[in-house]
Coordinates of C-alpha atoms and ligand atoms in Angstrom, one line a residue:
M1 CA 90.0 -122.7 -190.2
N2 CA 87.1 -120.4 -190.5
R3 CA 88.4 -116.9 -190.4
T4 CA 85.0 -115.3 -190.7
R5 CA 84.1 -113.3 -187.6
Y6 CA 80.9 -111.5 -187.0
F7 CA 80.7 -108.5 -184.8
F8 CA 78.7 -105.4 -184.4
I9 CA 79.9 -101.9 -184.0
G10 CA 77.4 -99.4 -182.9
L11 CA 77.8 -95.7 -182.3
L12 CA 80.8 -96.3 -180.2
L13 CA 82.9 -96.2 -183.3
C14 CA 82.0 -92.7 -184.0
S15 CA 81.9 -91.3 -180.5
C16 CA 85.0 -90.1 -182.1
Q17 CA 86.7 -86.8 -181.4
A18 CA 85.6 -85.7 -184.8
N19 CA 85.0 -82.1 -185.7
E20 CA 82.4 -80.2 -183.8
S21 CA 80.7 -79.7 -187.2
N22 CA 80.3 -83.5 -187.3
K23 CA 76.9 -83.6 -185.5
E24 CA 75.3 -85.7 -188.2
V25 CA 77.8 -88.4 -187.5
Q26 CA 77.3 -88.5 -183.8
T27 CA 73.6 -88.3 -183.8
G28 CA 72.8 -89.9 -187.1
N29 CA 72.2 -93.6 -187.7
I30 CA 72.4 -95.5 -184.5
E31 CA 71.6 -98.9 -185.9
P32 CA 74.4 -101.2 -185.0
M33 CA 76.1 -102.3 -188.2
I34 CA 76.9 -106.0 -188.6
L35 CA 80.4 -106.3 -189.8
D36 CA 82.4 -109.2 -190.9
D37 CA 86.1 -109.0 -191.6
P38 CA 87.8 -112.2 -192.7
H39 CA 91.2 -110.5 -192.5
S40 CA 91.3 -109.7 -188.8
F41 CA 91.3 -111.8 -185.6
A42 CA 89.9 -108.9 -183.6
K43 CA 86.6 -109.3 -181.7
P44 CA 85.7 -105.7 -181.2
S45 CA 82.2 -106.5 -179.9
E46 CA 83.9 -107.8 -176.8
S47 CA 86.8 -105.3 -176.5
L48 CA 87.4 -102.5 -178.9
V49 CA 90.5 -100.4 -179.2
T50 CA 89.5 -96.7 -179.2
H51 CA 92.9 -95.0 -178.8
L52 CA 96.6 -95.9 -179.4
D53 CA 99.3 -94.3 -177.4
W54 CA 102.5 -95.4 -179.2
R55 CA 106.1 -95.1 -177.8
A56 CA 108.8 -96.3 -180.1
T57 CA 112.5 -96.2 -180.8
V58 CA 113.7 -96.7 -184.4
D59 CA 117.0 -98.5 -184.7
F60 CA 118.6 -98.4 -188.1
E61 CA 121.5 -100.7 -187.0
T62 CA 119.4 -103.7 -186.1
K63 CA 116.4 -102.7 -188.4
I64 CA 114.1 -103.1 -185.5
I65 CA 111.5 -100.8 -183.9
S66 CA 111.1 -101.3 -180.1
G67 CA 107.7 -100.2 -179.1
T68 CA 105.1 -100.0 -176.5
A69 CA 101.5 -99.7 -177.6
I70 CA 99.2 -98.4 -174.8
L71 CA 95.7 -99.2 -176.0
S72 CA 92.5 -97.7 -174.6
L73 CA 89.6 -100.0 -174.6
Q74 CA 85.8 -100.0 -174.7
N75 CA 84.5 -103.3 -173.4
S76 CA 81.3 -105.3 -173.4
K77 CA 79.7 -106.1 -170.0
D78 CA 81.1 -109.6 -170.0
A79 CA 84.4 -109.0 -171.8
S80 CA 87.2 -111.5 -170.8
Q81 CA 89.7 -110.9 -173.6
L82 CA 91.1 -108.3 -175.9
I83 CA 92.2 -109.7 -179.3
L84 CA 94.8 -107.9 -181.4
D85 CA 96.3 -108.7 -184.8
T86 CA 100.1 -109.1 -184.9
K87 CA 102.5 -110.4 -187.5
L88 CA 106.1 -111.4 -186.7
L89 CA 106.1 -109.3 -183.6
S90 CA 108.0 -110.5 -180.6
I91 CA 105.9 -109.7 -177.5
E92 CA 108.0 -108.9 -174.4
S93 CA 105.3 -108.3 -171.9
V94 CA 101.7 -107.2 -171.5
I95 CA 100.9 -104.9 -168.6
I96 CA 97.6 -104.0 -167.1
G97 CA 97.5 -101.7 -164.1
G98 CA 101.2 -101.9 -163.6
E99 CA 101.2 -105.7 -163.5
P100 CA 102.2 -108.2 -166.2
V101 CA 99.3 -110.3 -167.3
E102 CA 98.7 -113.5 -169.3
Y103 CA 98.5 -113.4 -173.0
N104 CA 98.5 -115.9 -175.8
L105 CA 99.8 -115.8 -179.3
G106 CA 97.7 -117.9 -181.7
E107 CA 98.8 -120.1 -184.5
I108 CA 100.6 -118.4 -187.4
D109 CA 98.5 -117.8 -190.5
E110 CA 100.4 -117.0 -193.7
Y111 CA 98.4 -113.8 -194.5
L112 CA 96.9 -112.9 -191.2
G113 CA 99.8 -113.4 -188.8
Q114 CA 98.9 -114.2 -185.3
S115 CA 96.2 -113.3 -182.9
L116 CA 97.3 -111.8 -179.6
S117 CA 94.7 -112.6 -176.9
I118 CA 95.0 -110.8 -173.6
K119 CA 93.0 -111.5 -170.5
I120 CA 91.0 -108.5 -169.4
T121 CA 88.0 -107.8 -167.2
P122 CA 85.1 -105.6 -168.3
Q123 CA 86.7 -102.8 -166.2
T124 CA 90.1 -102.9 -167.9
K125 CA 90.6 -99.5 -169.4
N126 CA 94.2 -99.7 -170.7
V127 CA 96.6 -102.4 -171.9
S128 CA 100.3 -101.9 -172.6
V129 CA 102.0 -104.2 -175.0
H130 CA 105.8 -104.1 -175.0
Y131 CA 107.2 -105.6 -178.2
K132 CA 109.8 -105.5 -181.0
T133 CA 109.3 -105.7 -184.7
S134 CA 111.0 -108.4 -186.7
K135 CA 113.8 -107.9 -189.3
D136 CA 111.2 -109.1 -191.8
A137 CA 108.4 -106.9 -190.8
E138 CA 106.4 -106.6 -194.0
A139 CA 105.2 -103.0 -193.7
L140 CA 108.7 -101.7 -193.1
Q141 CA 111.3 -100.9 -195.6
W142 CA 114.8 -99.9 -194.3
L143 CA 116.9 -98.3 -196.9
A144 CA 120.6 -97.9 -196.9
P145 CA 121.9 -94.4 -197.8
S146 CA 122.7 -95.7 -201.3
Q147 CA 119.1 -96.4 -201.9
T148 CA 117.9 -92.9 -201.3
A149 CA 118.0 -89.9 -203.6
D150 CA 120.7 -88.0 -201.6
K151 CA 122.7 -91.1 -200.7
E152 CA 123.7 -89.7 -197.3
S153 CA 121.4 -91.0 -194.7
P154 CA 119.4 -94.2 -194.1
F155 CA 115.6 -94.1 -194.6
L156 CA 112.6 -95.9 -193.2
F157 CA 109.1 -95.9 -194.4
T158 CA 106.0 -98.0 -193.7
Q159 CA 103.2 -99.2 -195.9
S160 CA 100.3 -100.5 -193.9
Q161 CA 97.5 -101.1 -196.4
A162 CA 96.0 -103.6 -196.6
I163 CA 96.9 -105.7 -193.5
L164 CA 100.5 -104.9 -192.8
A165 CA 100.0 -102.5 -189.9
R166 CA 100.0 -105.5 -187.6
S167 CA 103.7 -106.1 -188.5
W168 CA 104.8 -102.9 -186.7
V169 CA 102.0 -102.2 -184.2
P170 CA 99.9 -104.8 -182.3
I171 CA 96.5 -103.4 -183.1
Q172 CA 93.0 -104.4 -184.3
D173 CA 93.9 -104.3 -187.9
S174 CA 90.5 -104.1 -189.6
P175 CA 89.3 -101.1 -191.8
G176 CA 86.0 -101.2 -189.8
I177 CA 87.7 -100.3 -186.5
R178 CA 88.8 -96.7 -186.0
F179 CA 90.8 -95.2 -183.2
T180 CA 92.6 -92.0 -182.5
Y181 CA 96.4 -92.0 -181.7
N182 CA 99.3 -90.2 -180.4
A183 CA 103.0 -91.2 -180.6
E184 CA 106.4 -90.4 -179.3
V185 CA 109.1 -91.7 -181.6
T186 CA 112.8 -91.6 -181.0
V187 CA 115.1 -91.7 -184.1
P188 CA 118.8 -91.1 -184.7
Q189 CA 119.9 -87.5 -184.4
G190 CA 119.7 -85.4 -187.5
L191 CA 116.8 -87.5 -189.0
L192 CA 113.2 -86.3 -189.2
A193 CA 110.3 -88.5 -188.3
L194 CA 106.8 -88.0 -189.9
M195 CA 103.6 -89.8 -189.3
S196 CA 100.0 -89.8 -190.6
A197 CA 99.2 -87.2 -187.9
E198 CA 99.9 -83.7 -186.7
N199 CA 103.6 -83.4 -187.6
P200 CA 106.5 -81.5 -186.2
A201 CA 107.9 -80.8 -189.7
T202 CA 111.3 -79.7 -188.5
V203 CA 114.3 -81.6 -187.3
N204 CA 115.1 -81.3 -183.6
E205 CA 118.3 -82.0 -181.7
S206 CA 116.9 -84.7 -179.4
G207 CA 115.6 -87.0 -182.1
V208 CA 112.4 -87.4 -180.2
Y209 CA 109.2 -86.5 -182.1
N210 CA 105.6 -86.2 -180.9
F211 CA 102.5 -86.8 -182.9
E212 CA 98.8 -86.6 -182.5
M213 CA 95.9 -87.8 -184.7
K214 CA 92.7 -86.4 -183.3
Q215 CA 90.4 -87.9 -185.9
P216 CA 89.7 -91.6 -185.6
I217 CA 91.3 -93.7 -188.4
P218 CA 91.6 -97.4 -189.2
A219 CA 94.9 -99.2 -188.7
Y220 CA 95.7 -99.4 -192.4
L221 CA 96.2 -95.6 -192.3
L222 CA 98.9 -95.7 -189.7
A223 CA 102.2 -94.5 -191.2
L224 CA 105.7 -93.5 -190.3
S225 CA 108.7 -92.3 -192.2
V226 CA 112.1 -91.4 -191.0
G227 CA 114.9 -89.9 -193.0
Q228 CA 116.8 -86.8 -194.0
L229 CA 113.9 -84.6 -195.1
E230 CA 113.2 -81.0 -196.0
F231 CA 109.9 -79.2 -196.1
K232 CA 108.4 -76.6 -198.4
S233 CA 105.1 -74.9 -197.9
L234 CA 102.7 -74.8 -200.8
G235 CA 99.9 -72.9 -199.2
V236 CA 98.1 -72.2 -196.0
R237 CA 97.4 -75.8 -195.2
S238 CA 99.6 -77.7 -197.6
G239 CA 103.2 -78.5 -198.3
V240 CA 105.7 -81.1 -199.4
H241 CA 108.5 -83.1 -197.6
A242 CA 111.3 -84.6 -199.7
E243 CA 114.9 -85.3 -199.5
P244 CA 117.0 -82.1 -200.0
T245 CA 118.0 -82.9 -203.6
V246 CA 114.4 -83.5 -204.5
I247 CA 112.6 -80.8 -202.6
N248 CA 112.7 -78.1 -205.3
A249 CA 111.5 -80.4 -208.1
A250 CA 108.7 -81.6 -205.8
A251 CA 107.6 -78.1 -204.9
Y252 CA 107.5 -77.2 -208.6
E253 CA 105.5 -80.3 -209.5
F254 CA 102.8 -79.8 -206.9
E255 CA 102.3 -76.1 -207.2
D256 CA 98.6 -76.6 -207.9
L257 CA 98.0 -78.5 -204.7
E258 CA 96.1 -75.8 -202.9
V259 CA 93.8 -75.3 -205.9
M260 CA 93.2 -79.0 -206.0
I261 CA 92.1 -79.0 -202.3
K262 CA 89.7 -76.2 -203.0
A263 CA 88.3 -77.9 -206.0
A264 CA 87.7 -81.1 -204.0
E265 CA 86.0 -79.2 -201.3
N266 CA 83.7 -77.4 -203.8
L267 CA 82.7 -80.8 -205.1
Y268 CA 82.0 -82.9 -202.0
G269 CA 82.3 -80.8 -198.8
P270 CA 84.9 -79.6 -196.4
Y271 CA 88.3 -81.2 -196.0
R272 CA 88.2 -82.7 -192.5
W273 CA 91.8 -83.3 -191.7
D274 CA 93.2 -79.8 -191.2
R275 CA 96.4 -80.1 -193.2
Y276 CA 97.2 -81.9 -196.4
D277 CA 100.9 -82.5 -196.9
L278 CA 102.8 -84.7 -199.3
L279 CA 105.9 -86.8 -198.7
V280 CA 108.0 -87.8 -201.7
L281 CA 109.7 -91.0 -200.8
P282 CA 112.8 -92.7 -202.2
P283 CA 112.2 -94.6 -205.5
S284 CA 111.6 -98.0 -203.9
F285 CA 108.2 -97.0 -202.6
P286 CA 106.0 -99.8 -204.0
F287 CA 103.0 -97.6 -204.8
G288 CA 102.3 -94.5 -206.8
G289 CA 100.7 -93.0 -203.7
M290 CA 99.3 -93.9 -200.4
E291 CA 96.6 -91.8 -198.8
N292 CA 98.0 -91.7 -195.3
P293 CA 95.8 -89.0 -193.6
R294 CA 97.3 -85.6 -193.4
L295 CA 100.4 -86.9 -195.2
T296 CA 100.1 -88.6 -198.5
F297 CA 103.1 -90.8 -199.3
A298 CA 104.1 -90.5 -203.0
T299 CA 106.6 -92.1 -205.4
P300 CA 109.2 -89.9 -206.9
T301 CA 108.2 -91.3 -210.3
I302 CA 105.5 -88.7 -210.5
L303 CA 108.1 -85.9 -210.7
A304 CA 108.0 -85.8 -214.5
G305 CA 109.1 -82.1 -214.5
D306 CA 106.0 -80.9 -216.3
R307 CA 103.2 -81.6 -213.8
S308 CA 101.8 -84.2 -216.2
L309 CA 101.3 -86.9 -213.5
V310 CA 99.6 -84.9 -210.8
S311 CA 96.3 -86.8 -211.2
L312 CA 97.9 -89.1 -208.7
V313 CA 97.9 -86.4 -206.1
A314 CA 94.2 -85.7 -207.0
H315 CA 93.6 -89.4 -206.4
E316 CA 95.3 -89.5 -203.0
L317 CA 93.7 -86.2 -202.0
A318 CA 90.2 -87.6 -203.0
H319 CA 90.8 -90.5 -200.5
S320 CA 90.5 -87.9 -197.8
W321 CA 86.8 -88.3 -198.4
S322 CA 86.4 -91.7 -200.1
G323 CA 88.3 -94.1 -198.0
N324 CA 89.6 -92.1 -195.1
L325 CA 86.3 -90.5 -194.1
V326 CA 83.9 -93.2 -195.5
T327 CA 85.8 -96.4 -195.3
N328 CA 85.3 -99.8 -196.9
A329 CA 84.1 -102.2 -194.1
N330 CA 86.5 -104.8 -195.2
W331 CA 88.7 -105.6 -198.2
N332 CA 85.8 -107.3 -200.1
D333 CA 84.3 -103.8 -200.4
F334 CA 87.6 -102.3 -201.6
W335 CA 85.8 -100.8 -204.7
L336 CA 84.0 -98.4 -202.3
N337 CA 87.4 -96.9 -201.5
E338 CA 89.1 -97.0 -204.9
G339 CA 86.2 -96.7 -207.4
F340 CA 84.8 -93.7 -205.7
T341 CA 88.3 -92.2 -205.5
V342 CA 89.0 -92.6 -209.2
Y343 CA 85.7 -91.0 -210.0
F344 CA 86.4 -88.1 -207.6
E345 CA 90.0 -87.8 -208.9
Q346 CA 88.7 -87.3 -212.4
R347 CA 86.2 -84.7 -211.3
I348 CA 89.1 -82.8 -209.7
M349 CA 91.1 -83.1 -212.8
E350 CA 88.2 -81.9 -214.9
T351 CA 87.8 -78.9 -212.7
L352 CA 91.5 -78.0 -213.0
Y353 CA 92.3 -78.9 -216.5
G354 CA 89.0 -79.2 -218.5
R355 CA 86.8 -82.0 -219.8
D356 CA 88.8 -83.1 -222.8
Y357 CA 91.8 -83.6 -220.5
S358 CA 89.9 -85.7 -218.0
E359 CA 88.3 -87.6 -220.8
M360 CA 91.7 -88.9 -221.7
L361 CA 92.2 -90.2 -218.2
A362 CA 88.7 -91.8 -218.4
A363 CA 89.6 -93.5 -221.7
L364 CA 92.9 -94.8 -220.3
S365 CA 91.1 -96.1 -217.3
V366 CA 88.6 -98.0 -219.3
Q367 CA 91.2 -99.3 -221.8
G368 CA 93.1 -100.8 -218.9
L369 CA 89.9 -102.2 -217.5
K370 CA 88.9 -104.0 -220.6
E371 CA 92.4 -105.6 -221.0
D372 CA 92.5 -106.7 -217.4
I373 CA 89.0 -108.3 -217.6
E374 CA 90.0 -110.2 -220.7
T375 CA 93.1 -111.5 -219.0
M376 CA 91.3 -112.4 -215.8
I377 CA 88.5 -114.3 -217.6
K378 CA 91.1 -116.2 -219.6
A379 CA 92.9 -117.2 -216.4
G380 CA 89.6 -118.5 -215.0
N381 CA 89.2 -115.7 -212.5
S382 CA 85.9 -114.2 -213.6
N383 CA 84.7 -114.0 -210.0
D384 CA 87.4 -111.5 -209.4
T385 CA 85.8 -109.2 -212.0
K386 CA 82.9 -108.6 -209.8
L387 CA 82.9 -105.4 -207.8
K388 CA 82.0 -107.1 -204.6
L389 CA 84.9 -109.5 -203.9
D390 CA 85.3 -112.6 -202.0
L391 CA 88.8 -112.6 -200.5
E392 CA 88.3 -114.9 -197.6
N393 CA 91.4 -117.1 -197.1
R394 CA 93.2 -115.0 -199.6
N395 CA 95.7 -112.2 -199.6
P396 CA 93.6 -108.9 -199.7
D397 CA 96.2 -107.8 -202.2
D398 CA 94.5 -110.0 -204.7
G399 CA 91.8 -107.4 -204.8
V400 CA 94.1 -104.7 -205.9
T401 CA 93.1 -104.8 -209.6
S402 CA 91.5 -102.4 -212.1
I403 CA 88.1 -103.9 -211.1
A404 CA 88.0 -102.0 -207.9
Y405 CA 89.5 -98.9 -209.5
D406 CA 88.2 -98.7 -213.0
K407 CA 85.1 -100.8 -213.0
G408 CA 84.1 -99.0 -209.8
Y409 CA 84.8 -95.7 -211.6
L410 CA 82.8 -96.8 -214.7
L411 CA 79.8 -97.6 -212.5
L412 CA 79.7 -94.2 -210.9
R413 CA 80.3 -92.5 -214.3
N414 CA 77.3 -94.5 -215.7
I415 CA 75.1 -93.4 -212.8
E416 CA 76.2 -89.8 -213.3
E417 CA 75.3 -90.0 -217.0
K418 CA 71.9 -91.4 -216.4
L419 CA 70.9 -89.5 -213.3
G420 CA 72.5 -86.2 -214.2
R421 CA 75.5 -84.6 -212.7
E422 CA 73.8 -82.2 -210.4
K423 CA 71.7 -84.8 -208.7
F424 CA 74.5 -87.3 -208.5
D425 CA 76.8 -84.7 -206.9
A426 CA 74.1 -83.9 -204.4
F427 CA 73.9 -87.6 -203.5
L428 CA 77.6 -87.9 -203.1
K429 CA 78.0 -84.8 -201.0
G430 CA 75.3 -86.2 -198.7
Y431 CA 77.0 -89.6 -198.7
F432 CA 80.3 -88.2 -197.5
E433 CA 78.6 -85.9 -194.9
K434 CA 76.2 -88.5 -193.5
N435 CA 78.8 -91.3 -193.3
A436 CA 81.8 -89.3 -192.3
F437 CA 84.2 -91.3 -190.0
R438 CA 82.1 -94.4 -190.5
V439 CA 82.3 -97.7 -192.2
M440 CA 80.5 -98.6 -195.4
T441 CA 79.6 -101.9 -196.8
T442 CA 78.6 -102.5 -200.4
E443 CA 75.1 -103.5 -199.2
Q444 CA 74.7 -100.3 -197.1
F445 CA 75.8 -98.3 -200.1
I446 CA 73.1 -99.9 -202.2
V447 CA 70.5 -99.2 -199.6
Q448 CA 71.5 -95.5 -199.3
F449 CA 71.7 -95.1 -203.1
E450 CA 68.3 -96.7 -203.7
Q451 CA 66.7 -94.6 -201.0
Y452 CA 68.0 -91.5 -202.9
A453 CA 67.1 -93.0 -206.3
H454 CA 63.6 -93.8 -205.1
E455 CA 63.0 -90.1 -204.1
E456 CA 64.2 -89.1 -207.6
D457 CA 62.2 -91.8 -209.4
F458 CA 65.4 -93.1 -210.9
L459 CA 65.9 -96.7 -211.9
F460 CA 69.3 -98.2 -212.2
D461 CA 70.5 -101.9 -212.0
L462 CA 73.2 -101.6 -209.4
N463 CA 73.1 -105.3 -208.7
Q464 CA 74.3 -106.3 -212.1
W465 CA 77.3 -103.9 -211.9
I466 CA 78.2 -105.1 -208.4
Y467 CA 77.5 -108.8 -208.3
D468 CA 78.0 -109.9 -212.0
P469 CA 81.4 -110.4 -213.7
G470 CA 82.7 -108.1 -216.4
I471 CA 81.2 -104.9 -217.8
P472 CA 77.4 -104.9 -218.0
K473 CA 76.0 -104.9 -221.5
G474 CA 74.8 -101.5 -222.5
A475 CA 77.3 -99.7 -220.3
S476 CA 78.3 -96.4 -221.6
L477 CA 82.0 -96.1 -222.3
P478 CA 84.1 -93.0 -222.5
I479 CA 85.5 -91.9 -225.9
S480 CA 88.3 -89.4 -226.1
D481 CA 88.3 -87.3 -229.2
R482 CA 92.0 -86.5 -228.6
F483 CA 92.8 -90.1 -228.6
L484 CA 91.0 -90.6 -231.9
Q485 CA 93.5 -88.2 -233.4
I486 CA 96.4 -90.2 -231.9
D487 CA 95.0 -93.4 -233.4
N488 CA 95.0 -91.6 -236.8
A489 CA 98.6 -90.5 -236.4
L490 CA 99.7 -94.0 -235.5
Q491 CA 97.8 -95.4 -238.5
A492 CA 99.5 -92.9 -240.8
F493 CA 102.9 -94.0 -239.4
M494 CA 102.1 -97.6 -240.0
N495 CA 101.1 -96.7 -243.5
G496 CA 104.5 -95.4 -244.2
A497 CA 104.6 -91.8 -242.9
K498 CA 107.9 -90.9 -241.2
A499 CA 107.9 -90.3 -237.4
G500 CA 109.3 -86.8 -238.0
T501 CA 106.3 -85.8 -240.1
L502 CA 103.6 -86.6 -237.4
E503 CA 101.8 -83.6 -235.9
V504 CA 102.7 -84.1 -232.2
K505 CA 103.3 -80.5 -231.1
D506 CA 100.5 -80.3 -228.5
W507 CA 100.5 -83.8 -227.2
T508 CA 100.4 -84.3 -223.5
S509 CA 101.9 -87.2 -221.8
H510 CA 98.5 -89.0 -221.8
E511 CA 98.5 -88.8 -225.6
W512 CA 102.0 -90.1 -225.7
L513 CA 101.0 -92.9 -223.3
H514 CA 98.0 -93.8 -225.5
F515 CA 100.3 -93.7 -228.5
V516 CA 102.9 -96.1 -227.2
R517 CA 100.3 -98.5 -225.8
A518 CA 98.6 -98.7 -229.2
I519 CA 101.8 -99.7 -231.0
P520 CA 100.7 -102.8 -233.0
A521 CA 102.5 -106.2 -232.8
N522 CA 103.6 -106.0 -236.4
M523 CA 105.6 -102.8 -236.0
S524 CA 109.1 -103.4 -237.4
F525 CA 112.4 -102.9 -235.6
K526 CA 113.2 -100.1 -238.1
Q527 CA 109.9 -98.4 -237.3
M528 CA 110.5 -98.7 -233.5
E529 CA 113.9 -97.1 -234.1
D530 CA 112.4 -94.3 -236.2
L531 CA 109.9 -93.5 -233.4
D532 CA 112.6 -93.6 -230.7
N533 CA 115.0 -91.3 -232.7
A534 CA 112.2 -88.9 -233.2
F535 CA 110.5 -88.9 -229.8
S536 CA 113.3 -90.2 -227.4
F537 CA 111.0 -92.7 -225.7
T538 CA 113.9 -94.7 -224.3
V539 CA 115.2 -91.7 -222.4
S540 CA 111.7 -90.4 -221.4
G541 CA 111.5 -88.8 -218.0
N542 CA 107.9 -89.6 -217.8
S543 CA 107.6 -92.9 -215.9
E544 CA 104.2 -93.9 -217.4
V545 CA 105.3 -93.3 -221.0
L546 CA 108.6 -95.0 -220.3
T547 CA 106.9 -98.1 -218.8
G548 CA 104.6 -98.3 -221.8
W549 CA 107.5 -98.0 -224.2
L550 CA 109.7 -100.5 -222.3
I551 CA 106.9 -103.1 -222.5
Q552 CA 106.7 -102.5 -226.3
A553 CA 110.5 -102.7 -226.5
V554 CA 110.4 -106.2 -224.9
S555 CA 107.6 -107.5 -227.1
H556 CA 109.2 -106.1 -230.2
Q557 CA 112.7 -107.1 -229.1
Y558 CA 113.9 -103.6 -229.5
T559 CA 117.3 -104.1 -227.9
P560 CA 118.5 -100.5 -227.8
A561 CA 116.1 -99.9 -224.9
Y562 CA 117.4 -102.8 -222.8
E563 CA 120.0 -100.9 -220.9
R564 CA 117.5 -98.3 -219.8
L565 CA 115.1 -101.1 -219.0
E566 CA 117.6 -102.7 -216.6
K567 CA 118.4 -99.4 -215.0
F568 CA 114.7 -98.6 -214.5
L569 CA 113.9 -102.0 -213.0
I570 CA 116.8 -101.7 -210.6
N571 CA 116.0 -98.1 -209.5
T572 CA 112.3 -98.2 -209.3
G573 CA 110.2 -100.1 -206.8
R574 CA 106.7 -99.1 -208.0
R575 CA 104.8 -102.4 -208.4
K576 CA 102.5 -101.0 -211.1
F577 CA 105.5 -100.5 -213.4
L578 CA 107.5 -103.6 -212.3
S579 CA 104.7 -106.1 -212.8
P580 CA 103.9 -105.5 -216.4
I581 CA 107.5 -105.1 -217.5
Y582 CA 108.6 -108.3 -215.8
G583 CA 105.4 -109.9 -217.0
E584 CA 106.2 -109.0 -220.6
L585 CA 109.8 -110.3 -220.2
I586 CA 108.8 -113.7 -219.0
K587 CA 106.7 -114.4 -222.1
S588 CA 109.8 -115.7 -223.9
E589 CA 112.6 -118.0 -222.7
S590 CA 115.4 -115.5 -223.3
G591 CA 113.3 -112.8 -221.7
K592 CA 112.8 -114.9 -218.7
E593 CA 116.5 -115.4 -218.2
M594 CA 117.0 -111.6 -218.6
A595 CA 114.2 -111.0 -216.1
L596 CA 115.7 -113.2 -213.5
N597 CA 119.2 -111.8 -213.9
I598 CA 117.9 -108.3 -213.4
Y599 CA 115.6 -109.3 -210.6
K600 CA 118.5 -110.7 -208.6
K601 CA 120.2 -107.4 -208.7
A602 CA 117.1 -105.3 -208.2
R603 CA 115.3 -107.3 -205.5
P604 CA 117.2 -105.8 -202.5
N605 CA 115.8 -102.5 -203.6
Y606 CA 112.1 -103.6 -203.5
H607 CA 109.6 -103.4 -200.7
F608 CA 107.9 -106.6 -199.5
V609 CA 104.7 -105.6 -201.3
A610 CA 106.6 -105.8 -204.6
T611 CA 108.8 -108.8 -203.9
N612 CA 105.7 -110.7 -202.7
T613 CA 104.1 -110.3 -206.1
L614 CA 107.2 -110.7 -208.2
D615 CA 108.7 -113.7 -206.4
E616 CA 105.6 -115.6 -207.4
M617 CA 105.4 -114.2 -210.9
L618 CA 109.1 -115.1 -211.6
G619 CA 109.1 -118.3 -209.7
F620 CA 111.9 -116.9 -207.5
Q621 CA 112.8 -118.7 -204.3
S622 CA 114.3 -116.5 -201.6
N623 CA 116.3 -118.8 -199.4
Ligands
BES701 N1 95.4 -96.9 -201.5 C1 96.0 -97.1 -202.7 C2 97.3 -97.9 -202.6 C3 97.1 -99.3 -202.1 C4 95.9 -100.1 -202.4 C5 98.0 -99.9 -201.2 C6 95.8 -101.3 -201.8 C7 97.8 -101.1 -200.7 C8 96.7 -101.9 -201.0 C9 96.4 -95.7 -203.4 O1 95.4 -94.8 -203.2 C10 96.4 -96.0 -204.8 O2 95.4 -96.3 -205.4 N2 97.5 -95.7 -205.5 C11 97.7 -95.9 -206.9 C12 97.5 -94.5 -207.5 C13 96.7 -94.3 -208.7 C14 95.5 -95.1 -208.9 C15 96.6 -92.9 -209.0 C16 99.0 -96.4 -207.2 O3 99.8 -96.6 -206.3 O4 99.3 -96.7 -208.4
ZN702 ZN1 93.6 -95.2 -204.2

C-alpha cells in the first residue's frame, strides 16, 4: 500500500485566529506549500478541519472516553469526502445537519490505524462524530490510585505525539494541519481536568470543565490530564500543577520559570501562547517532557531537589517557538522541531547559568550523539543518521533518536560558530516571526537559510549535514573544560587515589553524570564500592546520575545496586531511562532473566509508548 499522499495547503492554514500582531503570517508567503505526510490518511486539499469542538466524558471505571468531535471544515469546490485518522475508535454515528450520514472505516494499518471517510458536499460546514475510545487507546494511560504519588485518586493522561492523537479523537492527525479547538469535558467529581488550552485551574463541584485553544495547533499537541491536582503560581503568566504531595517540591524546582520565559523572549521574540504552565505527572509518564501548548507535561524525575535538571523545562519552553509555532511538516522533518529546540534550550541555559554550564550540556549532547551514531552504523542503520529521515511505512517513533536532537543541535551550533552569533540570532528571530503558525519542511528551511546566507555572503554546506549520514568531517565539536577536570579526577582514581580524596566539592549533577558515564570497563568491584560509599550513587535522588550509575552497576555486576535498580524500573516509566538500563541488562544471559522478571512486575506501570519499545527489545509477548 502506498501511504504517500500529496496535498497542498495554502494560506487557509494560517487564516488562523492568531494574534493581531501576527500580520506577517497572514499576509506573508501565499505560495501554496506542497506537503506530503506518509503518516496520515487525511486529504486536506479536499476537506480540511479548521476547528474542533470536543465534548467528552471520562469514565475511570470502564477506562473509556465517550466523545463527540464536531469538526468545522474548509472544502474544495468539488469535495465529496472528509478523511480523518482514527485508531481503535468505535464510531457510533456521524451526523451532518442533524442527520446520520454514511461513513466508512478503512483497513487497519499497524501504525496508522484506520481512515474514517465521511461523505460530504462542498457546502458541508460541520460534521459531528460520536465515538468511544478503546480500552487499548495508545495515547491514554489510566492509572490506579496506587500508581500516583498521592495514592488517593485515579489519574488519566494523554500522550499524542507523534501519531497517537487519533486514538482518542477522530481528527486529521498530521503536524502540517492546524486547527483551533474548544472542549467540554466531564470527569468524576473532585478531580481536575486540564488540557493544552486555556485552563480552569481549579476544581469545581460539577466535574464539567471548559477549555479553549485560540491559536491553531496540530493534532499531536492535543492533550488532556485528569487527576487530583493542585496549582501554585510562579509568576504573572506561569505556574505549576501537581499532585498535592508533590506541589511544593515542584514549585521550588521551577522557581526560575518566569526568568526563563523572559530569556527565551529576549532571544527569539514574544511568547505567543499567553500562559506557560507546567504539569508534573505521576512517574509513569513516558517522556521527560512534552511541549503541550500552554501546559507542558513533565516527568517527576526532574524534581531533583536542587534545580539541576531544569534544562528540560527550558527545552519544552523552547518548543513554544520551535515546534509549536514553526512546526515540522511531517515526521521526516522531526529535526526541525527537536534540533532547533535543543539549540534554543542551550541558549536559554547559557543566559541563566553561564557559558561554562551550558558547555557541559553541549558536551553531554555530543557525547551521546557520537555513541548513538556508532551503534546505529554498526546495526546497519546509517540512513537513520541523516537529519532528513525516511520513515515511510515505519513507526515515526523510529525517528526519536539523538540524530534529530543532537545532530540537529550540532548543525545549528556549527552555523552559529561560522556565521557569528549576532547574525545567526537575527536569522532565527526572523525565521520564527515569518513562519509563525506555519509548517516547515527541511527543503523550505534550506531555501530560507540560503536566502539569508546569500545576503550575508556566507557559504555553508547544509546539504552534507542534512542528507549525509554521520557527523560531517571538519565539524566543530564542543569541549567542556569542566569535564576535562572530571576526566582527570577519574584518571587519578583509576591510578589508585581513594574516592574520598577526590576534589568534588563544586561538582554539579552534570559533572557527576559525566563522571559515572566515563567509568571504564576495567573498574573493579572494590573500586565501584569505594565510589558508592563515598558518593552514594546507588541512593542518588538525581534520576540522570542514578540511571548512568545503574547502567555501570549492571555492566560491572555491582550487585549492591540491584535492589535500587529493580525499584527504579518498577516506579519510573520514562523511556529514556528504561531503554538503556534494560538494554544493558540483556547483554548477558543472567541479566536477561533478571530483566524479564522485573519487566513482568513493572510493565503494568508503563505507558504504551514505553511498552511498545520494551516489548520488542526484551522479546516480550503480551497475550
Ligand atoms: N516532543 C518531545 C517528546 C516526544 C518526541 C514525544 C517524539 C513523542 C515523540 C519532547 O520535547 C522531548 O524532547 N522530551 C525529551 C526532553 C529532553 C530532550 C530535554 C524527553 O522526554 O526526554
Ligand atoms: Zn523536544
